[in-house]
Amino acid sequence: MAAPPGVCLASRHAPRGRRRAGAVWAARRCLGARSGARPLRPLLPRRGMAEPGPGPGGGEGEAGPGDKEEAAPAPKKRRLAAGERYVPPPRKLSTGVSFGAAHFAETSYYFEGGLRKVRPYYFDFRTYCKGRWVGRSLLHVFSTEFRAQPLAYYRAAARAGRLRLNEEPVRDLDIVLKVGTPRGRVPPGLGAPGAVPNNDFLRNTVHRHEPPVTAQPIQILVEDDEVVVVDKPSSLPVHPCGRFRHNTVIFILGKEHDLKELHTIHRLDRMTSGVLMFAKTVEVSKRIDEQVRERQLEKEYVCRVVGEFPEHEVVCEEPILVVSYKVGVCRVDPKGKFCKTIFQRLSYNGKTSVVKCLPRTGRTHQIRVHLQYLGHPIVNDPIYNMEAWGPDRGKGGKIDKTDEELLKALVEEHRSKQSLDILGISEEDLNSNTENKDCDNSSECTKSVQADPINENSCLAKDEKAPERDPKDSERNDVAACPLNSDSNLETLEKNKELGSCENRDGQTGEKSSEEKDPLCLECKITRRDPSPKELVMYLHALRYKGAEFEYCSKMPEWAMEDWEE
């Protein structure tokens, strides 16, 4: 079928290196585009802008002509004062994405029923004690800020040696968290200038289960010396977040395509497919990020919506407010952030319409929320085309529910369909919204955090530059809870921990093996319904990503063809 007017089917970027085989169509020129597009120019510092200096620890800058390389003096060990605990120094981080061979080898994939699955594996969540935790007991911190599990879990985890404080096993949850290394005594070279003194260091070992994603492969559209451009399948998060780690674009590219140290330039929602771009170096990332800040990038999406969309161009400028970061729900609200999306119908088959979407801002779920507001939600949107929004499904912003009632209705609708994984959440995530009743000291359990604060493990994504908290730091996130049955047999724990999550530890794909069960992990005892491959596809696709001197496009998805019928 001929492409609709204005729809791009190929890339016009002039490559500097090789292109991957199997994506020959990606080398063709865009329709109507000039040939010989120039490569991106280096970003020059603005007048008055300082040159980039050394990174944390002073080790990332290049040496000048007259500079001499000197080995950093070894930090002197000092004696600990009475009652003082030794705190491990912070690790030095590279400027790139800090995922390497050791991370990729944590577990392996297997394919079953059209799904990519990750074998369960052991994982350490690590964090330094936050300022608000100082002076509070571990019991208090777990009971008020990590309520996804009952305190029985943390007690059993401590008995099993899974909780460690400053690399020493925690035996008593009543231990009070302290400030570690006093100010002014941070050993040289172990932190950025003016670094905050190290507080207690906490490690929590969990048995981790990841939801399945589509088995559809990630297609590499373009790879050269500067960028990697892929066609992301629906259901895959871009980077580790929430319950996802190995079932993410970053990990799959690293494990299966040997593409490492990639820098996220923009992101796509987990359920959105299409063009996704990564930079290979910090310099390229900064260069394109400058275009993002200057609003020089153009994004074009295509989707299939309910009903007959108007033939004329439609512009929606309704502000959008985030209702829940944890569940991932937004709505139109006057108190929200300004948004603008331009819509243009491409075809109509008598039941549904294919619509081109041009977002002029990059808010979370912007296209999906605006289409819902216009009364034409995406056909299979697992959030914004649900009965929970009421008989009008949110058209015109009419909901007739409080935010709490809306969230509860959405969760209950998916729970009844056994499809919570589609939302990227689990029953354990929902349990964190309830008070922890298992507390020996009621006076310590009176304080609690909000039911749904900005969740640091959320997979919400704006189609913008990476968020303030770099996803590469996900392995250092707050301590997370692993479902646990306190009545489980603890004697077999160490044996299972040594065996790891699966027999195949080389990070390669293979047949499903009989993984060892973790006696402390509730997930190991639960049989969940797998989503069907069809449920993991949403009809929203990023078709084109265009900068000042580059343009990348993917093929039109099958469901967007004019003669397509479901």
Coordinates of C-alpha atoms in Angstrom, one line a residue:
M1 CA 0.0 0.0 0.0
A2 CA 1.3 3.4 -0.8
A3 CA 2.3 5.5 2.2
P4 CA 0.0 8.2 3.3
P5 CA 1.2 11.7 2.4
G6 CA 3.9 13.0 4.8
V7 CA 4.6 9.6 6.3
C8 CA 8.3 8.7 6.3
L9 CA 9.4 5.2 5.6
A10 CA 13.2 5.4 5.9
S11 CA 16.1 7.2 7.4
R12 CA 18.1 10.0 5.7
H13 CA 20.9 10.2 8.2
A14 CA 24.3 10.0 6.5
P15 CA 26.1 7.2 8.4
R16 CA 29.7 7.4 9.4
G17 CA 30.1 3.7 10.2
R18 CA 28.5 0.5 9.3
R19 CA 24.8 -0.3 9.1
R20 CA 23.3 -3.5 10.4
A21 CA 22.4 -6.1 7.8
G22 CA 18.7 -6.8 7.5
A23 CA 17.6 -3.2 7.7
V24 CA 18.4 -2.2 4.1
W25 CA 15.2 -0.2 3.8
A26 CA 16.4 2.0 6.6
A27 CA 19.2 3.3 4.3
R28 CA 16.8 4.7 1.7
R29 CA 16.1 8.4 1.6
C30 CA 13.0 9.8 3.1
L31 CA 10.2 10.8 0.7
G32 CA 11.0 14.3 -0.5
A33 CA 14.2 14.6 1.6
R34 CA 17.4 16.0 0.2
S35 CA 20.3 13.6 -0.1
G36 CA 23.6 13.9 1.5
A37 CA 22.5 15.1 4.9
R38 CA 25.4 16.6 6.8
P39 CA 26.6 14.9 10.0
L40 CA 25.9 16.6 13.3
R41 CA 28.3 19.4 14.2
P42 CA 30.0 19.4 17.6
L43 CA 28.2 21.6 20.2
L44 CA 30.3 24.7 20.9
P45 CA 30.1 26.3 24.3
R46 CA 28.0 29.4 24.4
R47 CA 29.6 32.8 25.1
G48 CA 30.2 32.9 28.8
M49 CA 29.6 29.2 29.3
A50 CA 32.3 27.3 31.1
E51 CA 34.1 24.4 29.5
P52 CA 33.1 21.0 31.0
G53 CA 35.3 20.3 34.0
P54 CA 36.5 17.1 35.6
G55 CA 33.9 14.7 36.8
P56 CA 33.4 13.6 40.4
G57 CA 36.7 12.9 41.9
G58 CA 38.5 14.9 39.3
G59 CA 39.3 11.9 37.1
E60 CA 37.2 12.5 34.0
G61 CA 38.8 15.5 32.4
E62 CA 41.6 15.3 29.8
A63 CA 45.1 16.2 30.9
G64 CA 46.6 19.5 29.5
P65 CA 49.8 19.7 27.5
G66 CA 52.0 20.4 30.5
D67 CA 50.1 18.2 33.0
K68 CA 51.7 15.2 34.6
E69 CA 49.9 12.1 35.6
E70 CA 50.2 11.5 39.3
A71 CA 48.9 8.5 41.1
A72 CA 46.3 9.4 43.7
P73 CA 47.7 8.8 47.2
A74 CA 46.2 5.8 48.9
P75 CA 43.6 6.8 51.5
K76 CA 44.9 6.5 55.1
K77 CA 43.0 4.2 57.3
R78 CA 42.0 5.7 60.6
R79 CA 40.9 4.2 63.9
L80 CA 37.2 4.2 64.6
A81 CA 36.0 6.1 67.7
A82 CA 34.1 4.2 70.3
G83 CA 30.7 3.3 69.1
E84 CA 31.4 4.4 65.5
R85 CA 30.5 2.1 62.6
Y86 CA 32.7 1.8 59.6
V87 CA 30.8 2.8 56.4
P88 CA 32.1 1.6 53.0
P89 CA 33.1 4.5 50.8
P90 CA 30.9 5.4 47.8
R91 CA 31.8 3.8 44.5
K92 CA 33.2 5.9 41.7
L93 CA 30.8 6.0 38.8
S94 CA 31.7 6.2 35.1
T95 CA 30.0 8.9 33.0
G96 CA 28.4 6.3 30.8
V97 CA 25.6 3.9 31.6
S98 CA 26.9 1.6 34.3
F99 CA 25.7 -1.7 33.1
G100 CA 28.3 -4.2 32.0
A101 CA 29.0 -7.9 31.7
A102 CA 28.5 -8.6 35.4
H103 CA 25.0 -7.2 35.3
F104 CA 24.0 -8.9 32.1
A105 CA 25.2 -12.3 33.5
E106 CA 22.8 -12.1 36.5
T107 CA 20.3 -14.3 34.7
S108 CA 19.1 -15.4 31.2
Y109 CA 16.1 -15.3 29.0
Y110 CA 13.9 -18.0 27.5
F111 CA 11.0 -17.8 25.1
E112 CA 7.6 -19.3 25.6
G113 CA 4.2 -18.7 24.0
G114 CA 5.3 -15.6 22.1
L115 CA 6.8 -14.1 25.2
R116 CA 10.3 -13.2 26.3
K117 CA 10.7 -14.3 29.9
V118 CA 13.5 -13.8 32.5
R119 CA 14.5 -16.5 34.9
P120 CA 14.2 -15.4 38.5
Y121 CA 17.5 -14.2 40.0
Y122 CA 19.0 -12.8 43.2
F123 CA 19.6 -9.1 43.2
D124 CA 21.1 -6.6 45.7
F125 CA 19.3 -3.3 46.3
R126 CA 21.8 -0.9 47.9
T127 CA 21.4 2.5 49.4
Y128 CA 23.1 4.9 51.9
C129 CA 20.9 5.9 54.8
K130 CA 18.8 9.0 53.9
G131 CA 19.0 12.0 56.2
R132 CA 15.4 11.5 57.4
W133 CA 16.3 7.9 58.5
V134 CA 19.1 9.0 60.8
G135 CA 18.2 8.4 64.5
R136 CA 15.4 6.0 63.5
S137 CA 15.5 2.2 63.9
L138 CA 15.5 -0.1 60.9
L139 CA 12.2 -1.4 62.2
H140 CA 10.7 2.1 62.0
V141 CA 12.1 2.7 58.5
F142 CA 10.8 -0.5 57.1
S143 CA 7.4 -0.1 58.8
T144 CA 6.8 3.4 57.5
E145 CA 8.6 3.6 54.1
F146 CA 8.8 0.1 52.8
R147 CA 5.3 -1.2 53.5
A148 CA 5.0 -3.5 50.5
Q149 CA 5.8 -6.4 52.9
P150 CA 4.9 -7.1 56.5
L151 CA 7.6 -6.7 59.1
A152 CA 7.6 -10.5 59.3
Y153 CA 9.4 -10.4 55.9
Y154 CA 12.2 -8.1 57.2
R155 CA 12.6 -10.2 60.3
A156 CA 12.9 -13.4 58.3
A157 CA 15.2 -11.7 55.8
A158 CA 17.5 -10.6 58.6
R159 CA 17.6 -14.1 60.0
A160 CA 18.5 -15.4 56.6
G161 CA 21.3 -12.9 56.2
R162 CA 19.7 -11.0 53.4
L163 CA 19.8 -7.6 55.2
R164 CA 23.3 -6.1 55.7
L165 CA 24.3 -2.9 57.3
N166 CA 27.8 -1.6 56.4
E167 CA 28.3 -5.2 55.0
E168 CA 27.6 -6.8 58.3
P169 CA 24.6 -9.0 58.7
V170 CA 21.7 -7.3 60.5
R171 CA 20.5 -9.4 63.4
D172 CA 18.5 -6.8 65.3
L173 CA 16.0 -4.6 63.5
D174 CA 16.0 -2.2 66.5
I175 CA 19.4 -1.0 65.5
V176 CA 19.4 2.8 65.1
L177 CA 20.7 4.3 61.9
K178 CA 23.6 6.8 62.3
V179 CA 25.6 9.3 60.3
G180 CA 28.8 7.5 59.2
T181 CA 32.1 9.2 58.4
P182 CA 32.2 12.6 60.1
R183 CA 32.4 15.7 57.9
G184 CA 35.9 16.5 56.8
R185 CA 37.1 13.0 57.1
V186 CA 36.0 11.7 53.7
P187 CA 39.1 10.0 52.2
P188 CA 40.5 11.8 49.1
G189 CA 39.3 10.7 45.7
L190 CA 36.3 8.8 47.0
G191 CA 33.6 11.5 46.4
A192 CA 33.0 14.8 44.7
P193 CA 34.3 17.9 46.3
G194 CA 32.0 19.0 49.1
A195 CA 30.4 15.5 49.2
V196 CA 27.9 14.8 52.0
P197 CA 29.4 12.5 54.6
N198 CA 28.6 8.8 54.2
N199 CA 25.7 7.5 56.3
D200 CA 25.1 3.9 57.1
F201 CA 25.1 1.7 54.0
L202 CA 22.2 -0.8 53.6
R203 CA 22.0 -3.8 51.3
N204 CA 18.9 -5.9 50.8
T205 CA 19.2 -9.2 48.8
V206 CA 15.9 -10.1 47.0
H207 CA 14.7 -12.9 44.8
R208 CA 13.6 -11.0 41.8
H209 CA 10.8 -11.9 39.3
E210 CA 10.2 -9.8 36.1
P211 CA 7.0 -9.7 34.1
P212 CA 7.1 -11.2 30.6
V213 CA 7.3 -9.0 27.5
T214 CA 6.7 -9.6 23.9
A215 CA 9.1 -12.0 22.1
Q216 CA 9.2 -9.6 19.1
P217 CA 12.9 -8.7 18.5
I218 CA 14.3 -5.3 18.7
Q219 CA 15.2 -4.2 15.2
I220 CA 18.3 -2.1 14.7
L221 CA 17.5 0.6 12.1
V222 CA 20.8 2.4 12.1
E223 CA 24.1 2.0 13.9
D224 CA 27.2 4.2 13.3
D225 CA 30.0 5.8 15.3
E226 CA 27.6 8.2 17.1
V227 CA 24.2 6.7 17.5
V228 CA 22.1 3.5 17.7
V229 CA 18.5 3.8 16.4
V230 CA 16.1 0.9 17.0
D231 CA 12.5 0.0 16.4
K232 CA 11.3 -0.7 19.9
P233 CA 8.5 -3.3 20.3
S234 CA 5.5 -2.6 22.6
S235 CA 5.7 -3.7 26.2
L236 CA 9.4 -3.1 26.6
P237 CA 10.6 -0.4 29.0
V238 CA 13.5 1.6 27.7
H239 CA 15.7 1.2 30.8
P240 CA 15.5 -0.6 34.2
C241 CA 12.7 0.6 36.4
G242 CA 10.1 -0.8 38.7
R243 CA 9.9 -4.6 38.3
F244 CA 11.8 -4.5 35.0
R245 CA 15.6 -4.9 34.6
H246 CA 16.6 -7.5 32.1
N247 CA 13.4 -7.2 30.1
T248 CA 14.4 -3.7 29.0
V249 CA 15.8 -2.3 25.8
I250 CA 19.1 -1.3 27.4
F251 CA 19.7 -4.8 28.8
I252 CA 18.6 -6.7 25.6
L253 CA 20.8 -4.5 23.4
G254 CA 23.7 -5.1 25.8
K255 CA 23.2 -8.9 26.1
E256 CA 22.2 -9.8 22.6
H257 CA 23.8 -7.1 20.4
D258 CA 26.8 -6.2 22.4
L259 CA 25.8 -2.6 22.4
K260 CA 26.9 -1.1 25.8
E261 CA 27.5 2.2 27.4
L262 CA 24.5 3.7 25.5
H263 CA 23.1 7.1 26.5
T264 CA 19.3 7.7 26.5
I265 CA 18.4 10.7 24.3
H266 CA 14.6 10.3 24.6
R267 CA 12.3 7.7 25.9
L268 CA 9.0 6.0 25.0
D269 CA 6.3 4.7 27.3
R270 CA 6.6 1.0 27.9
M271 CA 3.5 0.2 25.8
T272 CA 4.5 2.5 22.9
S273 CA 6.5 1.0 20.0
G274 CA 8.7 2.7 17.4
V275 CA 11.8 4.8 16.8
L276 CA 14.1 5.0 19.8
M277 CA 17.5 6.7 19.6
F278 CA 20.6 6.3 21.8
A279 CA 23.9 8.1 21.7
K280 CA 27.2 6.2 21.9
T281 CA 29.1 9.0 23.7
V282 CA 28.5 11.7 26.2
E283 CA 29.5 14.3 23.6
V284 CA 26.8 13.2 21.1
S285 CA 24.2 13.0 23.9
K286 CA 24.9 16.6 24.9
R287 CA 24.8 17.7 21.3
I288 CA 21.4 16.3 20.7
D289 CA 20.2 17.3 24.1
E290 CA 20.9 20.9 23.1
Q291 CA 18.4 20.4 20.2
V292 CA 15.9 19.1 22.7
R293 CA 16.2 22.2 24.9
E294 CA 16.0 24.4 21.8
R295 CA 12.8 22.5 20.7
Q296 CA 14.4 21.7 17.4
L297 CA 13.3 18.0 17.4
E298 CA 10.1 16.9 15.7
K299 CA 8.3 13.7 16.7
E300 CA 5.6 12.0 14.7
Y301 CA 3.4 9.1 15.9
V302 CA 0.7 7.1 14.4
C303 CA -2.2 5.4 16.3
R304 CA -5.5 3.6 15.7
V305 CA -8.4 5.1 17.7
V306 CA -12.0 4.3 18.4
G307 CA -14.6 5.7 16.0
E308 CA -14.5 8.2 13.1
F309 CA -11.9 10.8 13.8
P310 CA -12.6 14.2 12.2
E311 CA -11.2 14.7 8.7
H312 CA -9.9 18.2 9.5
E313 CA -6.8 18.9 11.6
V314 CA -7.5 18.9 15.3
V315 CA -5.4 20.7 17.9
C316 CA -5.7 19.8 21.5
E317 CA -4.1 22.1 24.2
E318 CA -5.6 20.7 27.4
P319 CA -3.3 20.7 30.4
I320 CA -2.4 17.3 31.8
L321 CA -2.0 16.3 35.5
V322 CA -0.4 13.1 36.9
V323 CA -2.9 11.2 39.0
S324 CA -0.6 8.4 40.1
Y325 CA 3.1 7.8 39.4
K326 CA 2.9 4.3 40.8
V327 CA 0.0 3.0 38.6
G328 CA 0.9 5.4 35.8
V329 CA -2.3 7.4 35.2
C330 CA -2.8 11.0 34.1
R331 CA -5.9 13.1 33.2
V332 CA -6.8 16.5 31.8
D333 CA -7.0 19.0 34.6
P334 CA -6.7 22.8 34.7
K335 CA -4.0 22.5 37.4
G336 CA -1.9 20.3 35.0
K337 CA 1.0 21.3 32.8
F338 CA 0.5 22.9 29.4
C339 CA 0.4 20.5 26.5
K340 CA -0.2 20.7 22.8
T341 CA -0.8 17.9 20.3
I342 CA -1.8 18.2 16.6
F343 CA -3.9 15.3 15.1
Q344 CA -4.6 14.5 11.5
R345 CA -6.7 11.6 10.3
L346 CA -5.0 9.2 7.8
S347 CA -7.7 6.6 7.2
Y348 CA -11.1 5.3 8.5
N349 CA -12.3 1.7 8.0
G350 CA -15.8 2.1 9.2
K351 CA -15.0 1.3 12.8
T352 CA -11.7 2.8 13.7
S353 CA -9.4 5.5 12.4
V354 CA -5.7 5.8 11.9
V355 CA -4.4 9.1 13.1
K356 CA -1.1 10.9 12.8
C357 CA 0.0 12.7 16.0
L358 CA 2.4 15.5 16.3
P359 CA 3.2 16.3 20.0
R360 CA 4.6 19.8 20.5
T361 CA 5.3 19.2 24.1
G362 CA 6.5 16.0 25.8
R363 CA 4.2 15.3 28.8
T364 CA 3.6 11.9 30.2
H365 CA 1.0 10.0 28.2
Q366 CA 0.2 13.2 26.4
I367 CA -1.1 11.7 23.1
R368 CA -3.2 9.0 24.9
V369 CA -4.8 11.5 27.3
H370 CA -5.6 14.0 24.6
L371 CA -7.2 11.3 22.4
Q372 CA -9.3 10.2 25.4
Y373 CA -10.4 13.7 26.0
L374 CA -11.4 14.1 22.4
G375 CA -13.6 11.0 22.7
H376 CA -11.3 8.8 20.5
P377 CA -9.1 6.8 22.8
I378 CA -6.6 4.3 21.4
V379 CA -8.5 1.1 20.6
N380 CA -6.6 -1.2 23.0
D381 CA -5.2 1.3 25.5
P382 CA -5.0 -0.6 28.8
I383 CA -5.5 2.6 30.8
Y384 CA -7.4 5.3 28.9
N385 CA -10.0 3.0 27.2
M386 CA -11.3 1.2 30.2
E387 CA -14.8 1.1 31.8
A388 CA -13.3 2.5 35.0
W389 CA -13.5 6.0 33.5
G390 CA -17.3 5.8 33.2
P391 CA -19.8 5.5 30.4
D392 CA -18.1 8.2 28.4
R393 CA -14.6 6.8 29.0
G394 CA -13.3 10.2 30.0
K395 CA -14.5 12.1 27.0
G396 CA -14.4 15.9 27.6
G397 CA -12.7 15.3 30.9
K398 CA -15.9 13.9 32.4
I399 CA -15.0 11.3 34.9
D400 CA -17.4 11.7 37.9
K401 CA -14.9 10.0 40.3
T402 CA -12.3 11.2 42.7
D403 CA -8.7 10.3 41.8
E404 CA -8.7 7.7 44.5
E405 CA -11.9 6.1 43.2
L406 CA -10.6 6.2 39.7
L407 CA -7.4 4.4 40.6
K408 CA -9.3 1.8 42.6
A409 CA -11.6 1.2 39.7
L410 CA -8.8 0.8 37.2
V411 CA -6.9 -1.6 39.5
E412 CA -10.0 -3.7 40.2
E413 CA -10.8 -3.9 36.5
H414 CA -7.4 -5.2 35.7
R415 CA -7.4 -7.5 38.7
S416 CA -10.6 -9.1 37.6
K417 CA -9.0 -9.8 34.2
Q418 CA -5.7 -11.0 35.9
S419 CA -3.9 -8.4 33.9
L420 CA -2.1 -6.3 36.5
D421 CA 1.2 -7.0 34.7
I422 CA -0.1 -5.0 31.8
L423 CA 0.1 -2.0 34.2
G424 CA 3.5 -3.0 35.3
I425 CA 2.5 -3.4 38.9
S426 CA 1.9 -6.4 41.2
E427 CA -0.3 -7.1 44.2
E428 CA 2.7 -6.4 46.4
D429 CA 3.0 -2.9 44.9
L430 CA -0.6 -2.3 45.8
N431 CA -0.1 -3.6 49.3
S432 CA 2.3 -0.7 50.0
N433 CA -0.7 1.6 50.0
T434 CA -2.0 0.0 53.2
E435 CA -0.8 0.5 56.7
N436 CA 1.6 -2.1 58.1
K437 CA -0.2 -3.6 61.0
D438 CA 2.6 -6.0 62.1
C439 CA 4.5 -3.7 64.4
D440 CA 5.6 -4.5 68.0
N441 CA 5.8 -0.8 69.0
S442 CA 2.7 1.1 68.0
S443 CA 4.3 4.4 68.8
E444 CA 7.0 3.8 66.2
C445 CA 4.5 3.0 63.5
T446 CA 2.3 6.1 63.7
K447 CA 4.2 8.0 61.0
S448 CA 3.8 7.0 57.4
V449 CA 4.6 8.3 54.0
Q450 CA 2.0 9.3 51.5
A451 CA 0.1 6.4 49.8
D452 CA 1.3 7.3 46.4
P453 CA 4.3 9.7 46.3
I454 CA 6.5 10.0 43.3
N455 CA 7.6 6.5 43.0
E456 CA 11.4 6.2 42.3
N457 CA 10.8 2.8 40.6
S458 CA 8.1 4.1 38.3
C459 CA 8.2 3.3 34.6
L460 CA 6.4 6.4 33.6
A461 CA 8.3 8.0 30.7
K462 CA 8.1 11.3 28.9
D463 CA 9.2 11.4 25.4
E464 CA 12.0 13.7 26.4
K465 CA 15.6 13.7 27.6
A466 CA 16.3 11.3 30.5
P467 CA 14.8 12.3 33.8
E468 CA 16.6 14.0 36.6
R469 CA 17.4 10.7 38.3
D470 CA 19.5 8.9 35.9
P471 CA 18.2 5.4 35.1
K472 CA 21.7 4.0 35.2
D473 CA 21.5 4.4 39.0
S474 CA 18.6 2.0 39.3
E475 CA 20.7 -0.6 40.9
R476 CA 21.4 1.8 43.7
N477 CA 17.7 2.6 44.3
D478 CA 16.1 2.4 47.7
V479 CA 16.0 -0.9 49.4
A480 CA 13.1 -2.9 47.9
A481 CA 11.2 -5.7 49.5
C482 CA 11.0 -9.3 48.3
P483 CA 7.8 -11.2 49.0
L484 CA 8.5 -13.6 51.8
N485 CA 6.7 -16.1 53.9
S486 CA 8.0 -16.0 57.5
D487 CA 6.9 -19.6 58.0
S488 CA 9.1 -20.9 55.1
N489 CA 11.9 -23.3 55.6
L490 CA 15.0 -21.1 56.1
E491 CA 17.4 -24.0 56.2
T492 CA 17.5 -24.4 52.5
L493 CA 18.1 -20.7 51.8
E494 CA 21.9 -20.7 51.5
K495 CA 21.9 -23.7 49.2
N496 CA 19.4 -22.0 46.9
K497 CA 21.3 -18.7 47.0
E498 CA 24.4 -20.5 45.9
L499 CA 22.6 -22.1 43.0
G500 CA 21.4 -18.7 41.9
S501 CA 18.3 -18.1 39.9
C502 CA 18.9 -20.6 37.1
E503 CA 21.3 -23.1 35.8
N504 CA 22.3 -21.1 32.8
R505 CA 24.4 -18.1 34.0
D506 CA 26.0 -17.0 30.7
G507 CA 23.2 -14.5 29.9
Q508 CA 22.2 -16.3 26.8
T509 CA 18.8 -17.4 25.7
G510 CA 17.7 -21.0 26.0
E511 CA 15.0 -23.4 26.8
K512 CA 13.1 -23.1 30.1
S513 CA 14.9 -24.9 32.8
S514 CA 13.7 -26.2 36.2
E515 CA 14.7 -23.2 38.3
E516 CA 15.3 -23.7 42.0
K517 CA 12.6 -22.2 44.1
D518 CA 13.4 -19.7 46.8
P519 CA 11.7 -20.8 50.0
L520 CA 11.4 -17.2 51.2
C521 CA 9.9 -15.8 48.0
L522 CA 6.1 -15.6 47.7
E523 CA 6.4 -15.1 43.9
C524 CA 7.9 -18.5 43.6
K525 CA 4.7 -20.0 45.1
I526 CA 2.3 -18.0 42.9
T527 CA 1.1 -19.1 39.5
R528 CA 0.2 -16.1 37.4
R529 CA -1.7 -16.0 34.1
D530 CA 0.7 -15.0 31.3
P531 CA -0.5 -12.1 29.1
S532 CA -1.1 -13.0 25.5
P533 CA 1.2 -11.4 22.9
K534 CA -1.9 -9.5 21.6
E535 CA -2.4 -8.0 25.1
L536 CA 1.2 -6.6 25.0
V537 CA 0.6 -4.5 21.9
M538 CA -0.9 -1.1 22.0
Y539 CA -1.7 0.7 18.8
L540 CA 0.6 3.7 19.3
H541 CA 3.8 3.9 17.4
A542 CA 6.6 6.4 17.2
L543 CA 7.0 6.7 13.4
R544 CA 9.6 9.4 13.0
Y545 CA 12.2 11.3 15.0
K546 CA 13.7 14.3 13.3
G547 CA 16.5 16.7 14.3
A548 CA 18.1 19.7 12.7
E549 CA 20.3 17.5 10.5
F550 CA 19.0 13.9 10.9
E551 CA 15.8 12.0 10.5
Y552 CA 15.0 8.4 11.5
C553 CA 11.9 6.6 10.5
S554 CA 10.5 3.1 10.9
K555 CA 8.0 1.1 8.8
M556 CA 4.3 1.7 9.3
P557 CA 3.0 -0.9 11.7
E558 CA 0.7 -3.6 10.3
W559 CA -2.3 -2.4 12.3
A560 CA -1.9 1.1 10.8
M561 CA -2.5 -0.1 7.3
E562 CA -5.7 1.3 5.6
D563 CA -7.1 -2.2 4.8
W564 CA -6.2 -3.7 8.2
E565 CA -9.0 -5.5 10.1
E566 CA -8.8 -6.9 13.6

